Coordinates of C-alpha atoms and ligand atoms in Angstrom, one line a residue:
M1 CA -112.9 -12.0 18.9
T2 CA -116.2 -10.7 20.2
V3 CA -119.6 -12.2 20.6
L4 CA -122.0 -9.3 19.9
V5 CA -125.6 -9.6 21.1
L6 CA -128.1 -7.1 19.6
A7 CA -131.3 -7.1 21.7
L8 CA -133.8 -5.9 19.1
D9 CA -136.9 -5.4 21.2
A10 CA -140.1 -6.6 19.5
L11 CA -138.5 -7.7 16.3
D12 CA -141.4 -9.8 15.0
A13 CA -140.6 -13.1 13.2
G14 CA -143.9 -12.7 11.1
L15 CA -143.2 -9.1 10.2
V16 CA -139.6 -10.0 9.2
E17 CA -141.2 -12.2 6.6
Q18 CA -143.9 -9.8 5.6
F19 CA -141.4 -7.0 5.1
D20 CA -138.8 -9.2 3.4
L21 CA -136.2 -8.0 5.9
D22 CA -133.2 -9.9 4.6
A23 CA -130.8 -7.9 6.7
V24 CA -131.8 -9.8 9.8
H25 CA -131.5 -13.2 8.1
L26 CA -127.9 -14.1 9.1
E27 CA -126.4 -17.6 8.7
T28 CA -128.9 -19.3 11.0
S29 CA -132.4 -17.9 11.9
R30 CA -135.3 -19.3 13.9
D31 CA -138.4 -18.5 16.0
L32 CA -137.3 -18.0 19.6
E33 CA -139.4 -19.4 22.5
T34 CA -140.2 -16.7 25.0
F35 CA -142.4 -16.5 28.1
A36 CA -144.9 -14.4 30.1
L37 CA -145.1 -14.4 33.9
T38 CA -146.6 -11.4 35.6
Q39 CA -148.7 -10.4 32.5
D40 CA -150.6 -12.3 29.9
L41 CA -148.0 -11.5 27.2
P42 CA -144.2 -11.3 27.3
Y43 CA -143.0 -8.3 29.3
T44 CA -139.8 -6.5 28.2
P45 CA -137.7 -6.2 31.4
E46 CA -138.6 -9.7 32.6
V47 CA -137.6 -11.3 29.4
W48 CA -134.3 -9.4 28.9
A49 CA -133.2 -10.0 32.4
T50 CA -133.8 -13.8 31.7
V51 CA -131.8 -13.6 28.5
A52 CA -128.8 -12.0 30.3
T53 CA -128.9 -14.3 33.4
G54 CA -130.4 -17.5 32.0
L55 CA -132.7 -17.4 35.1
P56 CA -136.5 -17.4 35.4
P57 CA -137.9 -14.1 36.8
D58 CA -138.5 -15.5 40.3
E59 CA -134.7 -16.0 40.5
H60 CA -133.4 -12.8 38.8
G61 CA -136.1 -10.7 40.6
I62 CA -137.0 -8.4 37.7
T63 CA -140.8 -8.6 37.3
G64 CA -143.6 -6.5 36.1
G65 CA -144.2 -4.8 39.5
G66 CA -142.9 -1.3 39.7
T67 CA -142.6 -0.5 36.1
S68 CA -145.1 0.7 33.5
E69 CA -145.2 0.3 29.8
W70 CA -148.0 0.1 27.2
D71 CA -148.7 -3.2 28.8
N72 CA -150.3 -1.1 31.6
P73 CA -154.1 -1.7 30.8
V74 CA -154.8 2.1 30.6
L75 CA -151.9 2.8 28.3
E76 CA -152.6 -0.2 26.2
G77 CA -156.2 0.9 25.6
L78 CA -154.9 4.4 24.7
S79 CA -152.4 3.0 22.2
R80 CA -155.2 1.1 20.5
V81 CA -157.5 4.0 20.0
S82 CA -155.2 7.1 19.9
G83 CA -154.6 6.8 16.2
R84 CA -158.3 7.5 15.5
L85 CA -158.6 10.5 17.8
D86 CA -158.1 14.2 17.0
E87 CA -155.2 15.8 18.7
S88 CA -157.0 17.7 21.5
T89 CA -158.7 14.5 22.6
R90 CA -155.4 12.7 22.5
G91 CA -153.9 15.4 24.8
T92 CA -156.8 15.1 27.2
L93 CA -156.4 11.3 27.3
G94 CA -152.6 11.7 27.8
R95 CA -153.1 13.9 30.9
F96 CA -155.7 11.4 32.2
V97 CA -153.2 8.5 31.8
R98 CA -150.5 10.5 33.5
S99 CA -152.8 11.3 36.5
K100 CA -153.9 7.7 36.8
T101 CA -150.5 6.0 36.4
G102 CA -148.6 8.6 38.4
E103 CA -144.8 8.8 38.9
R104 CA -143.0 5.9 37.4
E105 CA -140.6 3.8 39.4
R106 CA -137.3 3.0 38.0
I107 CA -136.7 -0.3 36.2
G108 CA -135.0 -2.6 38.7
R109 CA -131.5 -4.1 38.3
T110 CA -130.9 -7.7 39.1
D111 CA -128.2 -8.8 41.7
A112 CA -127.9 -12.1 39.9
E113 CA -124.8 -12.8 37.8
S114 CA -125.3 -12.3 34.1
M115 CA -123.3 -13.1 30.9
F116 CA -122.0 -9.5 31.1
D117 CA -120.1 -10.3 34.3
A118 CA -117.7 -12.4 32.3
D119 CA -114.1 -11.4 31.8
R120 CA -113.8 -8.5 29.3
A121 CA -117.6 -8.5 28.7
V122 CA -119.4 -5.1 28.3
V123 CA -123.0 -4.0 28.2
H124 CA -124.4 -0.7 27.1
N125 CA -128.1 -0.5 28.2
W126 CA -130.0 -3.6 29.0
P127 CA -133.3 -3.7 30.9
G128 CA -133.0 -5.4 34.3
V129 CA -129.2 -5.6 34.1
A130 CA -127.6 -2.3 33.0
D131 CA -128.8 1.3 32.6
G132 CA -132.6 1.2 32.1
R133 CA -133.0 4.9 31.3
P134 CA -132.9 4.6 27.5
L135 CA -135.8 2.2 27.7
Q136 CA -137.8 4.6 30.0
R137 CA -137.1 7.4 27.5
A138 CA -138.4 5.2 24.7
W139 CA -141.6 4.5 26.7
D140 CA -142.0 8.3 27.3
L141 CA -141.7 8.8 23.5
M142 CA -144.5 6.2 22.9
N143 CA -146.7 8.1 25.4
A144 CA -145.8 11.4 23.7
V145 CA -146.6 10.3 20.2
A146 CA -150.0 8.9 21.4
Q147 CA -150.6 12.3 22.9
G148 CA -149.9 14.1 19.7
M149 CA -146.1 14.5 19.4
P150 CA -145.5 14.8 15.6
R151 CA -144.2 11.6 14.1
S152 CA -141.2 13.5 12.7
E153 CA -140.1 14.5 16.2
F154 CA -140.8 11.0 17.6
E155 CA -138.7 9.3 14.9
R156 CA -135.9 11.9 15.2
E157 CA -135.4 11.1 18.8
L158 CA -136.1 7.4 18.5
F159 CA -133.6 6.9 15.7
G160 CA -131.1 9.2 17.3
Q161 CA -131.1 6.9 20.3
C162 CA -131.0 3.8 18.0
A163 CA -128.0 5.2 16.0
Q164 CA -126.0 5.7 19.2
Q165 CA -126.7 2.1 20.3
F166 CA -125.6 0.6 17.0
A167 CA -122.6 2.8 16.9
W168 CA -121.5 1.6 20.3
A169 CA -121.9 -2.0 19.1
R170 CA -119.6 -1.3 16.1
E171 CA -117.0 0.5 18.3
M172 CA -116.8 -2.5 20.7
L173 CA -115.7 -4.7 17.8
R174 CA -112.5 -2.6 17.7
H175 CA -111.5 -3.5 21.2
P176 CA -110.5 -6.7 23.1
V177 CA -114.0 -7.5 24.3
S178 CA -115.3 -11.1 24.9
I179 CA -119.1 -10.4 25.0
A180 CA -120.8 -7.1 24.1
G181 CA -124.6 -6.6 24.5
V182 CA -126.9 -3.6 23.7
H183 CA -130.7 -3.2 23.9
V184 CA -132.4 -1.3 21.1
H185 CA -136.1 -0.3 21.7
A186 CA -136.8 1.3 18.3
L187 CA -138.9 -1.5 16.8
D188 CA -141.0 -1.8 20.0
A189 CA -141.8 1.9 20.2
A190 CA -142.5 2.1 16.5
G191 CA -144.5 -1.1 16.6
H192 CA -146.9 0.3 19.3
A193 CA -147.2 3.6 17.5
Y194 CA -147.6 2.3 14.0
A195 CA -149.6 -0.9 14.6
D196 CA -152.3 0.5 12.2
D197 CA -149.9 1.9 9.6
E198 CA -148.0 -0.8 7.6
A199 CA -146.0 1.6 5.5
A200 CA -144.7 3.5 8.5
L201 CA -143.7 0.3 10.4
R202 CA -142.1 -1.1 7.3
R203 CA -139.9 2.0 7.0
T204 CA -138.8 1.5 10.6
Y205 CA -137.9 -2.1 10.0
D206 CA -136.0 -1.2 6.9
R207 CA -134.0 1.5 8.8
V208 CA -133.1 -0.9 11.6
G209 CA -132.1 -3.4 8.8
E210 CA -129.7 -0.8 7.5
F211 CA -128.2 -0.4 11.0
V212 CA -127.8 -4.2 11.3
R213 CA -126.0 -4.3 7.9
E214 CA -123.5 -1.8 9.1
V215 CA -122.8 -4.0 12.1
V216 CA -122.4 -7.1 10.0
D217 CA -120.0 -5.2 7.7
A218 CA -117.9 -4.2 10.8
L219 CA -117.5 -7.8 12.1
G220 CA -113.9 -8.9 12.1
E221 CA -112.7 -12.4 11.5
G222 CA -113.7 -14.5 14.6
D223 CA -116.4 -12.1 15.6
D224 CA -119.9 -13.5 16.0
L225 CA -123.3 -11.7 16.0
L226 CA -126.5 -12.9 17.6
L227 CA -129.6 -10.7 17.2
L228 CA -132.8 -11.6 19.0
S229 CA -136.1 -10.2 20.3
D230 CA -138.1 -10.7 23.5
H231 CA -141.5 -10.9 21.7
G232 CA -143.0 -9.5 18.5
M233 CA -145.8 -7.0 17.9
R234 CA -149.4 -7.6 16.8
T235 CA -150.6 -5.2 14.1
E236 CA -153.8 -4.5 12.2
F237 CA -152.3 -5.4 8.9
Y238 CA -150.6 -8.8 9.7
P239 CA -153.2 -11.4 8.7
P240 CA -152.6 -14.0 11.5
D241 CA -153.3 -11.2 14.1
A242 CA -156.9 -10.9 13.0
G243 CA -159.2 -10.8 16.1
E244 CA -156.3 -9.9 18.4
N245 CA -155.6 -6.5 19.9
P246 CA -153.2 -4.6 17.7
A247 CA -150.2 -2.8 19.4
T248 CA -149.9 -5.6 22.0
H249 CA -147.0 -8.0 22.2
S250 CA -147.1 -11.1 20.0
W251 CA -145.4 -14.5 20.8
R252 CA -143.3 -14.2 17.6
A253 CA -139.8 -13.7 19.1
Y254 CA -136.9 -14.1 16.6
A255 CA -133.3 -15.0 16.7
S256 CA -130.5 -15.1 14.1
S257 CA -126.8 -15.6 14.3
T258 CA -123.7 -15.6 12.1
T259 CA -122.8 -19.1 13.2
D260 CA -124.3 -22.5 12.4
S261 CA -126.5 -22.5 15.4
C262 CA -129.0 -20.3 17.3
P263 CA -130.5 -20.5 20.8
Q264 CA -133.9 -22.2 20.9
S265 CA -135.4 -20.2 23.8
V266 CA -134.8 -17.0 25.8
Y267 CA -133.6 -19.3 28.6
D268 CA -130.8 -20.8 26.4
V269 CA -129.3 -17.5 25.2
R270 CA -126.8 -17.0 28.0
E271 CA -125.4 -20.5 27.7
W272 CA -125.2 -20.2 23.9
V273 CA -123.3 -16.8 24.1
E274 CA -120.9 -18.1 26.8
E275 CA -120.1 -21.2 24.8
Q276 CA -119.6 -19.1 21.7
A277 CA -117.3 -16.8 23.6
R278 CA -115.4 -19.8 25.0
K279 CA -114.8 -21.0 21.4
T280 CA -113.5 -17.7 20.2
R281 CA -111.3 -17.3 23.3
V282 CA -109.6 -20.6 22.6
E283 CA -109.0 -19.4 19.0
S284 CA -107.7 -16.0 20.0
E285 CA -105.5 -17.3 22.9
G286 CA -103.9 -19.7 20.4
I287 CA -102.9 -16.6 18.4
E288 CA -101.7 -14.8 21.6
D289 CA -99.5 -17.8 22.5
S290 CA -97.6 -17.8 19.3
A291 CA -97.2 -14.0 19.4
G292 CA -95.9 -14.4 23.0
E293 CA -93.2 -16.8 21.8
R294 CA -92.0 -14.3 19.3
I295 CA -91.7 -11.7 22.0
D296 CA -89.9 -14.1 24.3
V297 CA -87.0 -14.8 21.9
P298 CA -85.6 -11.2 21.9
T299 CA -86.3 -10.9 25.6
E300 CA -84.1 -14.0 26.2
H301 CA -81.5 -12.6 23.9
L302 CA -81.5 -9.2 25.8
R303 CA -81.0 -11.1 29.0
E304 CA -78.1 -13.0 27.6
L305 CA -76.5 -9.7 26.6
G306 CA -76.9 -8.4 30.1
Y307 CA -79.4 -5.7 29.4
M308 CA -82.1 -7.4 31.5
D309 CA -82.0 -9.3 34.9
Ligands
ZN401 ZN1 -140.1 -5.8 24.6

């Protein structure tokens, strides 16, 4: 009886349609309202910390300061032009970016209470709340591919990480867990790297769709799945993005659930998840109660026979 939350970074509602990604159309789907605070566009650690805590960034304290992503103006510019440069120029640009942006600080972790503080709740990696290193590694991979890392190497490591995260999610369904959450950065990293290559990004979406199907197949009776994104990704090949900078975040965040409802905004997710967990807890405790009675009868009998005090 688990509510599983898959945080699919940058899953874009428009590209879900363009790529006919049926795997992420669960029982109820919708556009998810998101926000931007310290930057012009939604910023990953800020939004995911809000999803987990239900709080605005000024209350959970995870903001754009102290972290760097493609959203960094220098990196964002590089991500836009790097696909058109030869490899030695890319390498030079990469060294320039590193020298200008310097050592990266760690992604902060909020002190605020989150949905993963609930009884029997677990979280794997989640920006702003739990281990942020997988996200930093995905950012490093985005930098590396812009500097000339072969795509085969980029995808091997990116999907290797992604596969571990989905496998963890499936494993949690086999344990008495109330809420399980994991953040997956594959679609964001690939979206930045392949914003000018529709076939390559479609392949990435299809692969993530296969991972989602495996999770759906693993859901037990009474388990619920919510998948959602913090923002989408602008590309050169999605018509509504004409005139926008490709490889920057779009406002097309997405949510889908195996229940008859879905949160409307990133601010509503925590409440939605906790309400869903409360419902499944009531159901599962009903079952535990009746099991408990069956155990009590022989216990009482043993007591009568003098085997127990
Ligand atoms: Zn993001």
